[in-house]
Amino acid sequence: MIQIDVDMSEGSEFGRDLLSQYTSFRLATDLGVLSENECRMLPHLFAAADEMESIFWKQAYGDREELLNSIEDLALREYAKINYGPWDRIGGNAPFIGGVGDKPAGANMYPRDVSKEEFEAAAAQDPSLAGLYTMVVRDANESLEAIPYHEAFADEMQRASEELLAAAEFADDPGLRTYLTLRAEALVTGEYFESDMAWMDMKDNRIEMVVGPIETYEDALFGYKAAAEAFVLIKDMSWSERLSRYAQLLPMLQEGLSVPPEYKQETPGTDSDLNAYDAIYYAGDTNAGSKTIAINLPNDEQVQLAKGTRRLQLKNSMQAKFDKILVPISEVLIAQDQRQHVTFDAFFGNTMFHEVAHGLGIKNTLDGSNTVRGALKEHASALEEGKADILGLYMVSALMDAGEVEGDIRDNMVTFLAGIFRSVRFGASSAHGRANMIRFNYFLEMGAFSRDGETGRYSADYDKMIDAMNALTEKILRFQGDGDYEGVAAFVAEYARVPQQLQADLDRLAAEGIPVDIVFEQGLAAVGR
Ligand code: ZN
């Protein structure tokens, strides 16, 4: 369990400054909606999540205890827990402990000394080296060897598997019971396909468990390796009803995209669903550095093409970020006369549609030779996140035009602008951070917003924002459809940076003491059990 438990008078000033970038939030919800059996599942689900925690430490850094014990400064030790290692995730992965050197691009999932050339040559001979679920190590002959996660982390996977089976005993919902049982098996066999399919078939469960090696952001070398994480969530039934109807509109929205027909020829999954939850546990990858407020899974393109995806909106985490971060940011950086357009409903909507928008666009390159993810490698995540942000805004505006969604598009636009300032603070080491830098620079260039030199505040230009949105949509979907790795690399190099003026404005936010992100107080005590 992580929370900031350092007395702010302890530790160095350097350490306390770093820690002050985070503020605590208790992950709670009304457990009164759960049955007695559902409550009995929670300790098992939390215990399974804790195993992902320990796997992720090994993937991201190595030996957790050795690192923490070597840090005397209490504030920095706490900061290492938040970062799952000695590199500052919201500070461009800068080392904050002396002598550790730069963070390896492949974290601890590849040998530190491996070059891209060596790896690619070896992976051409042995494709398992590039697998989602393998660690790459050097064998006795210094050759590269792939070790499947269920062997590399056999103990953790075994314990997590047993906890999931114990939880499944109490699952009244048959879909949840099947999923937990299959997932328990997947963790120890490394075969995730069946459990991903079963996860897609769950519809009526009130408790939700996401667990396993899932996202590939931690692998900044190639974007191949999935990092261990877990969420335990409680479904918000009333919000979920309101959200479910939008998935039906995906095909219409896909048709309306402002790109040539060949870039929108794939059919978005229509079996996709969208639900709202309160989160009660985050573990591993998802608990490191900045916290996710929405989930779109599974990542397996086979499953996506067969069943679409499920999108999970984490409402209590979102409200925390809105209240504690976005509103204070807009008080500093958004023009006075537009500030009333920064609203939780718009923030919730933008985030919700970001997730839906992952389902739009294209998953395979036009020539059919590769998936977009495979073709764009380490740039795939930033581009995909940027796509989802921009198409999310497109969706809101299209659905408002169609009379499907009520509201004022100006709220979504100004909240979107404020959201860019929030997300560029995640830094260049985060795919979301890079996506927002790209959008900031691209939108500024197109006049979608402007900065008043006197007040130092930004205003959205609503018409030009629509133009910029359409132009960036086309640019990204072309890169993806063409599988244009070189083009994306050049684009990212040009746009994914923080210009001087923006850095000065971000420094003003820091000077005002506005936190960058949240750490969670979580666990049985936090939910009152
Ligand atoms: Zn996303």
Coordinates of C-alpha atoms and ligand atoms in Angstrom, one line a residue:
M1 CA 0.0 0.0 0.0
I2 CA 1.3 3.4 -1.0
Q3 CA 0.5 6.7 0.6
I4 CA 2.7 9.7 1.4
D5 CA 3.5 8.7 5.0
V6 CA 6.5 11.0 5.5
D7 CA 6.2 13.8 8.0
M8 CA 6.9 16.8 5.8
S9 CA 9.6 17.9 8.2
E10 CA 11.6 14.7 7.5
G11 CA 13.9 14.2 4.6
S12 CA 15.9 16.6 2.5
E13 CA 14.4 19.7 1.0
F14 CA 15.1 18.2 -2.5
G15 CA 13.1 15.1 -1.5
R16 CA 10.3 17.0 0.0
D17 CA 10.0 19.2 -3.1
L18 CA 9.7 16.1 -5.3
L19 CA 7.1 14.6 -3.0
S20 CA 5.0 17.7 -2.9
Q21 CA 4.2 17.2 -6.5
Y22 CA 1.8 14.5 -5.3
T23 CA -1.2 14.8 -3.1
S24 CA -3.0 12.0 -1.4
F25 CA -6.5 10.8 -2.1
R26 CA -8.3 7.9 -0.4
L27 CA -9.8 5.4 -2.8
A28 CA -13.2 4.6 -1.3
T29 CA -16.7 3.9 -2.5
D30 CA -20.0 2.8 -1.1
L31 CA -19.5 -0.9 -0.4
G32 CA -23.2 -1.1 0.7
V33 CA -24.0 -2.0 -2.9
L34 CA -22.0 -5.3 -2.6
S35 CA -23.4 -8.6 -1.5
E36 CA -21.7 -10.4 1.4
N37 CA -20.0 -12.8 -1.0
E38 CA -18.7 -9.9 -3.1
C39 CA -17.2 -8.3 0.0
R40 CA -15.5 -11.7 0.8
M41 CA -13.8 -11.5 -2.6
L42 CA -12.0 -8.2 -1.9
P43 CA -9.1 -9.5 0.3
H44 CA -8.2 -12.1 -2.3
L45 CA -8.4 -9.6 -5.2
F46 CA -6.2 -7.2 -3.3
A47 CA -3.7 -10.0 -2.6
A48 CA -3.5 -11.0 -6.2
A49 CA -3.0 -7.3 -7.1
D50 CA -0.1 -7.1 -4.7
E51 CA 1.7 -9.9 -6.6
M52 CA 1.5 -7.7 -9.7
E53 CA 3.1 -5.0 -7.6
S54 CA 6.1 -7.1 -6.9
I55 CA 6.4 -8.3 -10.5
F56 CA 6.3 -4.7 -11.7
W57 CA 9.1 -3.7 -9.4
K58 CA 11.3 -6.3 -11.0
Q59 CA 10.3 -5.3 -14.5
A60 CA 10.8 -1.6 -13.9
Y61 CA 13.9 -1.7 -11.7
G62 CA 15.0 -4.9 -10.0
D63 CA 15.4 -5.5 -6.3
R64 CA 12.9 -3.3 -4.4
E65 CA 14.1 -3.9 -0.9
E66 CA 17.7 -3.4 -1.7
L67 CA 16.9 -0.1 -3.3
L68 CA 14.7 1.2 -0.6
N69 CA 17.1 0.1 2.2
S70 CA 19.9 2.0 0.5
I71 CA 18.0 5.3 0.6
E72 CA 18.4 7.1 3.9
D73 CA 16.5 10.2 3.0
L74 CA 13.0 9.4 4.1
A75 CA 11.4 11.7 1.5
L76 CA 13.4 10.2 -1.3
R77 CA 12.6 6.7 -0.1
E78 CA 9.0 7.5 -0.3
Y79 CA 9.5 9.0 -3.7
A80 CA 11.1 5.8 -4.9
K81 CA 8.0 3.9 -3.9
I82 CA 5.8 6.2 -5.9
N83 CA 8.1 5.8 -8.9
Y84 CA 8.9 2.1 -8.5
G85 CA 12.5 2.9 -8.8
P86 CA 15.0 5.7 -8.6
W87 CA 13.9 7.6 -11.7
D88 CA 11.4 10.4 -11.7
R89 CA 8.5 9.4 -13.9
I90 CA 6.9 12.9 -14.0
G91 CA 10.4 14.5 -14.4
G92 CA 11.5 12.9 -17.7
N93 CA 12.8 9.9 -15.8
A94 CA 15.7 11.9 -14.3
P95 CA 17.5 9.9 -11.6
F96 CA 16.8 11.3 -8.1
I97 CA 19.3 9.0 -6.4
G98 CA 23.0 9.5 -6.9
G99 CA 25.0 6.9 -8.8
V100 CA 22.1 5.0 -10.5
G101 CA 22.7 6.4 -14.0
D102 CA 20.0 7.0 -16.6
K103 CA 16.9 4.7 -16.7
P104 CA 17.5 2.1 -19.4
A105 CA 14.9 2.6 -22.2
G106 CA 13.8 -1.1 -21.8
A107 CA 13.6 -0.7 -18.0
N108 CA 14.7 -4.0 -16.5
M109 CA 13.0 -6.1 -19.2
Y110 CA 16.1 -6.3 -21.4
P111 CA 19.8 -6.5 -20.6
R112 CA 21.0 -2.9 -20.0
D113 CA 23.7 -3.1 -22.6
V114 CA 21.6 -4.4 -25.5
S115 CA 21.5 -2.3 -28.6
K116 CA 18.6 -2.0 -31.0
E117 CA 20.7 -3.6 -33.7
E118 CA 21.8 -6.5 -31.6
F119 CA 18.2 -7.1 -30.5
E120 CA 16.6 -6.9 -33.9
A121 CA 19.2 -9.3 -35.4
A122 CA 18.5 -11.8 -32.6
A123 CA 14.7 -11.4 -32.7
A124 CA 14.8 -12.2 -36.4
Q125 CA 16.1 -15.6 -35.4
D126 CA 14.0 -16.0 -32.2
P127 CA 10.7 -14.1 -32.4
S128 CA 9.9 -15.0 -28.7
L129 CA 12.5 -12.3 -27.8
A130 CA 10.0 -9.7 -29.1
G131 CA 7.1 -11.3 -27.3
L132 CA 4.6 -9.4 -25.1
Y133 CA 5.1 -11.8 -22.2
T134 CA 8.9 -12.5 -22.0
M135 CA 11.8 -11.0 -20.2
V136 CA 15.0 -10.8 -22.2
V137 CA 18.2 -11.8 -20.5
R138 CA 21.7 -12.9 -21.5
D139 CA 22.5 -16.6 -21.3
A140 CA 25.8 -18.1 -20.3
N141 CA 27.2 -17.4 -23.8
E142 CA 26.1 -13.7 -23.6
S143 CA 23.4 -14.5 -26.2
L144 CA 19.9 -13.0 -25.8
E145 CA 17.4 -15.4 -24.3
A146 CA 13.6 -15.0 -23.8
I147 CA 12.3 -16.1 -20.4
P148 CA 8.4 -16.3 -20.3
Y149 CA 6.9 -14.2 -17.4
H150 CA 5.3 -17.3 -15.9
E151 CA 8.8 -18.7 -15.4
A152 CA 10.6 -15.5 -14.6
F153 CA 7.9 -14.6 -12.0
A154 CA 6.7 -18.1 -11.3
D155 CA 6.2 -17.6 -7.5
E156 CA 4.2 -14.3 -7.9
M157 CA 2.1 -15.7 -10.7
Q158 CA 1.4 -18.9 -8.7
R159 CA 0.2 -16.9 -5.6
A160 CA -1.8 -14.5 -7.7
S161 CA -3.4 -17.4 -9.5
E162 CA -4.4 -19.0 -6.2
E163 CA -5.9 -15.8 -4.9
L164 CA -8.0 -15.4 -8.1
L165 CA -9.3 -18.9 -7.7
A166 CA -10.1 -18.2 -4.0
A167 CA -12.0 -15.1 -5.1
A168 CA -13.8 -17.0 -7.9
E169 CA -15.3 -19.2 -5.2
F170 CA -17.3 -16.2 -4.0
A171 CA -18.3 -14.9 -7.4
D172 CA -22.1 -15.0 -7.8
D173 CA -21.9 -13.7 -11.3
P174 CA -21.1 -16.6 -13.7
G175 CA -19.2 -14.3 -16.1
L176 CA -16.9 -13.0 -13.4
R177 CA -16.4 -16.5 -12.1
T178 CA -15.4 -17.8 -15.5
Y179 CA -13.1 -14.9 -16.1
L180 CA -11.3 -15.2 -12.8
T181 CA -10.8 -18.9 -13.3
L182 CA -9.4 -18.5 -16.8
R183 CA -7.3 -15.6 -15.7
A184 CA -5.9 -17.7 -12.8
E185 CA -4.8 -20.2 -15.5
A186 CA -3.4 -17.6 -17.8
L187 CA -1.1 -16.2 -15.2
V188 CA 0.7 -19.6 -14.8
T189 CA 0.6 -20.6 -18.4
G190 CA 1.3 -17.3 -20.2
E191 CA -1.7 -17.9 -22.5
Y192 CA -3.9 -14.9 -22.1
F193 CA -6.2 -15.1 -25.1
E194 CA -9.0 -17.2 -23.6
S195 CA -9.2 -15.0 -20.5
D196 CA -9.2 -11.8 -22.5
M197 CA -12.1 -13.2 -24.5
A198 CA -13.9 -14.1 -21.3
W199 CA -13.3 -10.7 -19.9
M200 CA -15.0 -9.2 -22.9
D201 CA -18.0 -11.5 -22.2
M202 CA -18.6 -10.1 -18.7
K203 CA -21.7 -7.9 -18.6
D204 CA -23.5 -7.9 -15.3
N205 CA -20.7 -8.1 -12.7
R206 CA -20.5 -5.4 -10.2
I207 CA -16.9 -6.1 -9.1
E208 CA -14.3 -5.8 -11.8
M209 CA -10.7 -7.1 -11.7
V210 CA -8.0 -6.2 -14.2
V211 CA -4.9 -8.2 -13.6
G212 CA -1.8 -9.4 -15.4
P213 CA 0.9 -8.1 -17.7
I214 CA -1.0 -5.6 -19.8
E215 CA 0.3 -2.2 -21.0
T216 CA 3.5 -1.7 -22.9
Y217 CA 4.4 1.9 -22.0
E218 CA 7.1 0.8 -19.6
D219 CA 9.1 -0.6 -22.6
A220 CA 10.4 2.6 -24.1
L221 CA 12.9 0.6 -26.1
F222 CA 10.5 -1.2 -28.5
G223 CA 7.1 -1.1 -26.8
Y224 CA 6.9 -4.9 -27.0
K225 CA 6.8 -5.9 -23.3
A226 CA 3.7 -5.9 -21.2
A227 CA 4.1 -4.6 -17.6
A228 CA 2.2 -6.1 -14.7
E229 CA -0.7 -4.2 -13.2
A230 CA -4.0 -4.6 -11.4
F231 CA -7.2 -2.7 -10.7
V232 CA -10.0 -3.6 -8.4
L233 CA -13.1 -1.6 -9.4
I234 CA -16.8 -1.3 -8.4
K235 CA -19.3 -0.6 -11.1
D236 CA -21.4 2.5 -11.0
M237 CA -24.7 1.2 -12.4
S238 CA -26.5 4.5 -13.0
W239 CA -23.6 6.1 -14.9
S240 CA -23.0 3.0 -16.8
E241 CA -26.5 3.0 -18.2
R242 CA -26.0 6.5 -19.5
L243 CA -22.7 5.6 -21.2
S244 CA -23.7 2.4 -22.8
R245 CA -25.6 3.8 -25.7
Y246 CA -22.6 5.7 -27.2
A247 CA -20.9 2.5 -28.3
Q248 CA -23.7 1.9 -30.7
L249 CA -22.8 5.1 -32.5
L250 CA -19.2 4.1 -33.3
P251 CA -19.8 3.0 -36.9
M252 CA -21.5 6.3 -37.8
L253 CA -18.6 8.2 -36.2
Q254 CA -16.0 6.1 -38.0
E255 CA -17.7 7.1 -41.3
G256 CA -17.6 10.8 -40.3
L257 CA -13.8 10.9 -39.8
S258 CA -12.1 13.5 -41.9
V259 CA -9.8 11.2 -43.7
P260 CA -9.8 9.5 -47.1
P261 CA -11.9 6.3 -47.2
E262 CA -9.1 3.8 -47.1
Y263 CA -8.0 5.1 -43.6
K264 CA -11.4 4.3 -42.1
Q265 CA -12.2 1.1 -43.8
E266 CA -12.0 -1.1 -40.7
T267 CA -15.2 -1.7 -38.8
P268 CA -15.0 -0.6 -35.2
G269 CA -16.2 -3.3 -32.7
T270 CA -19.9 -2.7 -32.0
D271 CA -20.0 -5.2 -29.1
S272 CA -17.8 -2.7 -27.2
D273 CA -19.1 -1.4 -23.9
L274 CA -18.4 1.5 -21.7
N275 CA -18.9 1.7 -18.0
A276 CA -18.2 3.9 -15.0
Y277 CA -16.5 2.6 -11.9
D278 CA -15.1 3.7 -8.6
A279 CA -11.6 2.3 -8.2
I280 CA -10.6 0.8 -4.9
Y281 CA -7.2 -0.6 -5.7
Y282 CA -4.4 0.2 -8.1
A283 CA -1.2 -1.9 -8.3
G284 CA 2.0 -2.1 -10.3
D285 CA 2.4 -0.3 -13.6
T286 CA -0.9 1.6 -13.2
N287 CA 0.1 2.8 -9.8
A288 CA 3.5 4.1 -10.9
G289 CA 3.9 7.9 -11.3
S290 CA 0.8 9.5 -12.8
K291 CA -2.4 7.6 -12.3
T292 CA -4.7 6.4 -15.1
I293 CA -8.3 7.7 -14.9
A294 CA -9.7 5.5 -17.7
I295 CA -9.0 2.1 -19.1
N296 CA -9.4 0.6 -22.6
L297 CA -8.7 -3.1 -22.9
P298 CA -7.8 -5.7 -24.0
N299 CA -4.8 -4.7 -26.2
D300 CA -4.8 -8.0 -28.1
E301 CA -5.8 -7.0 -31.7
Q302 CA -7.2 -10.5 -32.3
V303 CA -9.6 -10.0 -29.4
Q304 CA -10.4 -6.5 -30.4
L305 CA -11.3 -7.5 -33.9
A306 CA -13.5 -10.3 -32.6
K307 CA -15.2 -8.5 -29.7
G308 CA -14.2 -4.9 -29.7
T309 CA -12.9 -3.4 -26.4
R310 CA -14.3 -2.5 -23.0
R311 CA -13.8 1.0 -21.7
L312 CA -13.8 1.6 -18.0
Q313 CA -14.1 5.2 -16.6
L314 CA -12.7 5.6 -13.1
K315 CA -15.0 8.3 -11.7
N316 CA -13.6 8.8 -8.2
S317 CA -10.0 9.1 -9.6
M318 CA -11.2 11.6 -12.1
Q319 CA -13.0 13.7 -9.6
A320 CA -9.9 13.8 -7.5
K321 CA -7.8 15.1 -10.4
F322 CA -10.4 17.6 -11.4
D323 CA -10.8 19.1 -8.0
K324 CA -7.2 18.9 -6.8
I325 CA -5.4 19.6 -10.1
L326 CA -7.4 20.8 -13.1
V327 CA -9.4 23.6 -11.3
P328 CA -6.3 25.1 -9.7
I329 CA -4.4 24.9 -13.0
S330 CA -7.2 26.7 -14.9
E331 CA -7.2 29.4 -12.2
V332 CA -3.6 30.2 -13.2
L333 CA -3.6 29.5 -16.9
I334 CA -7.1 29.9 -18.4
A335 CA -8.4 33.4 -19.4
Q336 CA -10.9 34.7 -16.8
D337 CA -13.8 34.9 -19.3
Q338 CA -13.4 31.3 -20.3
R339 CA -12.9 29.8 -16.9
Q340 CA -16.6 29.0 -16.4
H341 CA -16.2 26.5 -19.3
V342 CA -13.9 24.3 -17.2
T343 CA -16.4 21.8 -15.8
F344 CA -16.4 18.3 -14.3
D345 CA -19.0 17.1 -16.8
A346 CA -16.8 18.2 -19.7
F347 CA -13.7 16.7 -18.1
F348 CA -15.6 13.4 -17.6
G349 CA -17.0 13.6 -21.1
N350 CA -13.6 14.3 -22.8
T351 CA -12.0 11.4 -20.9
M352 CA -14.9 9.1 -21.6
F353 CA -14.8 9.8 -25.3
H354 CA -11.0 9.5 -25.3
E355 CA -11.5 5.9 -24.4
V356 CA -14.3 5.3 -27.0
A357 CA -12.1 6.9 -29.6
H358 CA -9.4 4.2 -29.2
G359 CA -11.8 2.0 -31.1
L360 CA -12.0 4.4 -34.0
G361 CA -9.5 4.6 -36.9
I362 CA -7.3 1.8 -38.0
K363 CA -5.5 -1.1 -36.3
N364 CA -3.6 -2.5 -39.3
T365 CA -1.5 -0.7 -41.9
L366 CA -3.1 -0.2 -45.3
D367 CA -0.8 -2.5 -47.1
G368 CA -1.8 -5.3 -44.7
S369 CA 1.8 -6.1 -43.7
N370 CA 1.6 -5.2 -40.1
T371 CA -0.4 -3.9 -37.2
V372 CA -0.1 -0.2 -36.5
R373 CA 1.4 -1.0 -33.2
G374 CA 4.0 -3.3 -34.8
A375 CA 4.9 -0.8 -37.5
L376 CA 5.3 2.3 -35.2
K377 CA 7.1 0.5 -32.4
E378 CA 8.1 2.8 -29.5
H379 CA 6.2 5.7 -31.0
A380 CA 2.9 3.7 -31.3
S381 CA 1.7 4.5 -27.8
A382 CA 2.2 8.3 -27.9
L383 CA 0.5 8.5 -31.3
E384 CA -2.4 6.3 -30.3
E385 CA -3.0 8.4 -27.1
G386 CA -2.8 11.5 -29.2
K387 CA -5.3 10.0 -31.6
A388 CA -7.7 9.1 -28.8
D389 CA -7.6 12.6 -27.3
I390 CA -8.3 14.3 -30.6
L391 CA -10.9 11.9 -31.8
G392 CA -12.5 12.1 -28.4
L393 CA -13.1 15.8 -29.0
Y394 CA -14.3 15.0 -32.5
M395 CA -16.8 12.5 -31.1
V396 CA -18.3 15.0 -28.5
S397 CA -18.7 17.6 -31.2
A398 CA -20.2 15.2 -33.7
L399 CA -22.6 13.8 -31.1
M400 CA -23.7 17.2 -30.0
D401 CA -24.3 18.2 -33.7
A402 CA -26.4 15.0 -34.0
G403 CA -28.3 15.8 -30.9
E404 CA -27.1 12.7 -29.1
V405 CA -25.3 14.5 -26.4
E406 CA -26.4 17.6 -24.5
G407 CA -24.0 20.3 -23.4
D408 CA -21.9 23.2 -24.6
I409 CA -19.0 22.3 -26.8
R410 CA -17.2 25.3 -25.5
D411 CA -17.0 23.5 -22.1
N412 CA -15.3 20.6 -23.8
M413 CA -12.9 22.7 -25.7
V414 CA -11.7 24.9 -22.8
T415 CA -11.6 21.9 -20.5
F416 CA -9.6 20.1 -23.2
L417 CA -7.1 23.1 -23.3
A418 CA -6.8 23.1 -19.5
G419 CA -6.3 19.3 -19.7
I420 CA -3.3 19.8 -22.0
F421 CA -1.5 21.7 -19.3
R422 CA -2.3 19.0 -16.8
S423 CA -1.0 16.2 -19.0
V424 CA 2.2 17.8 -20.4
R425 CA 3.3 17.9 -16.7
F426 CA 3.6 14.1 -16.9
G427 CA 6.8 14.7 -18.9
A428 CA 8.4 13.3 -22.0
S429 CA 8.8 9.9 -20.5
S430 CA 5.1 9.3 -20.5
A431 CA 3.2 8.5 -23.7
H432 CA 0.4 10.7 -22.5
G433 CA 2.9 13.5 -21.8
R434 CA 4.4 13.3 -25.2
A435 CA 0.9 13.2 -26.9
N436 CA 0.0 16.4 -25.1
M437 CA 3.2 18.2 -26.0
I438 CA 2.5 17.3 -29.6
R439 CA -1.0 18.7 -29.4
F440 CA 0.1 21.8 -27.6
N441 CA 2.6 22.7 -30.2
Y442 CA 0.4 21.7 -33.1
F443 CA -2.6 23.6 -31.8
L444 CA -0.6 26.7 -31.0
E445 CA 0.8 26.7 -34.5
M446 CA -2.7 26.5 -35.9
G447 CA -4.0 29.2 -33.7
A448 CA -6.5 26.9 -31.8
F449 CA -5.6 28.9 -28.7
S450 CA -3.5 31.9 -27.9
R451 CA -1.7 33.3 -24.9
D452 CA -2.3 36.8 -23.5
G453 CA 1.2 38.2 -22.9
E454 CA -0.1 40.5 -20.1
T455 CA -2.0 38.1 -18.0
G456 CA -0.1 35.0 -19.0
R457 CA -3.4 33.2 -19.6
Y458 CA -4.6 31.1 -22.5
S459 CA -7.9 31.4 -24.5
A460 CA -9.4 28.9 -26.9
D461 CA -10.4 30.0 -30.4
Y462 CA -13.4 27.7 -31.0
D463 CA -13.4 27.8 -34.8
K464 CA -9.7 27.3 -35.2
M465 CA -9.8 24.5 -32.7
I466 CA -12.1 22.5 -34.9
D467 CA -9.7 23.1 -37.9
A468 CA -6.7 22.0 -35.8
M469 CA -8.6 18.9 -34.6
N470 CA -9.4 17.8 -38.1
A471 CA -5.9 18.5 -39.4
L472 CA -4.2 16.6 -36.6
T473 CA -6.7 13.7 -37.0
E474 CA -5.8 13.3 -40.6
K475 CA -2.1 13.6 -39.9
I476 CA -2.2 10.9 -37.2
L477 CA -4.5 8.5 -39.1
R478 CA -2.2 8.7 -42.1
F479 CA 0.9 7.9 -40.1
Q480 CA -0.9 4.9 -38.6
G481 CA -2.4 3.7 -41.8
D482 CA 0.8 4.1 -43.7
G483 CA 2.8 2.5 -40.9
D484 CA 5.2 5.4 -41.5
Y485 CA 7.8 4.8 -38.7
E486 CA 10.2 7.4 -40.1
G487 CA 7.6 10.0 -40.6
V488 CA 6.3 9.6 -37.0
A489 CA 9.8 9.7 -35.6
A490 CA 10.4 13.0 -37.3
F491 CA 7.0 14.4 -36.2
V492 CA 7.6 13.3 -32.6
A493 CA 11.1 14.8 -32.6
E494 CA 9.7 18.1 -33.9
Y495 CA 6.5 18.4 -31.8
A496 CA 7.0 16.4 -28.6
R497 CA 8.8 19.0 -26.7
V498 CA 8.1 21.8 -24.2
P499 CA 8.9 25.2 -25.6
Q500 CA 10.4 27.8 -23.3
Q501 CA 7.2 29.8 -22.8
L502 CA 5.2 26.7 -21.9
Q503 CA 8.0 25.7 -19.4
A504 CA 7.8 29.1 -17.8
D505 CA 4.0 28.6 -17.4
L506 CA 4.4 25.1 -16.0
D507 CA 6.9 26.6 -13.5
R508 CA 4.2 29.0 -12.4
L509 CA 2.0 26.1 -11.6
A510 CA 4.8 24.5 -9.6
A511 CA 5.4 27.7 -7.8
E512 CA 1.7 27.9 -6.9
G513 CA 2.1 24.4 -5.3
I514 CA -0.4 22.7 -7.6
P515 CA 0.2 19.0 -7.4
V516 CA 1.1 17.1 -10.6
D517 CA -0.6 13.9 -9.5
I518 CA -2.2 11.8 -6.9
V519 CA -1.1 8.9 -4.7
F520 CA -3.7 6.7 -3.3
E521 CA -4.5 5.6 0.2
Q522 CA -6.0 2.2 -0.6
G523 CA -6.7 -1.2 0.7
L524 CA -9.2 -2.8 3.1
A525 CA -8.8 0.0 5.7
A526 CA -9.4 2.7 3.1
V527 CA -12.7 1.1 2.0
G528 CA -13.7 0.6 5.7
R529 CA -13.4 -3.2 5.9
Ligands
ZN1 ZN -5.8 6.2 -24.0

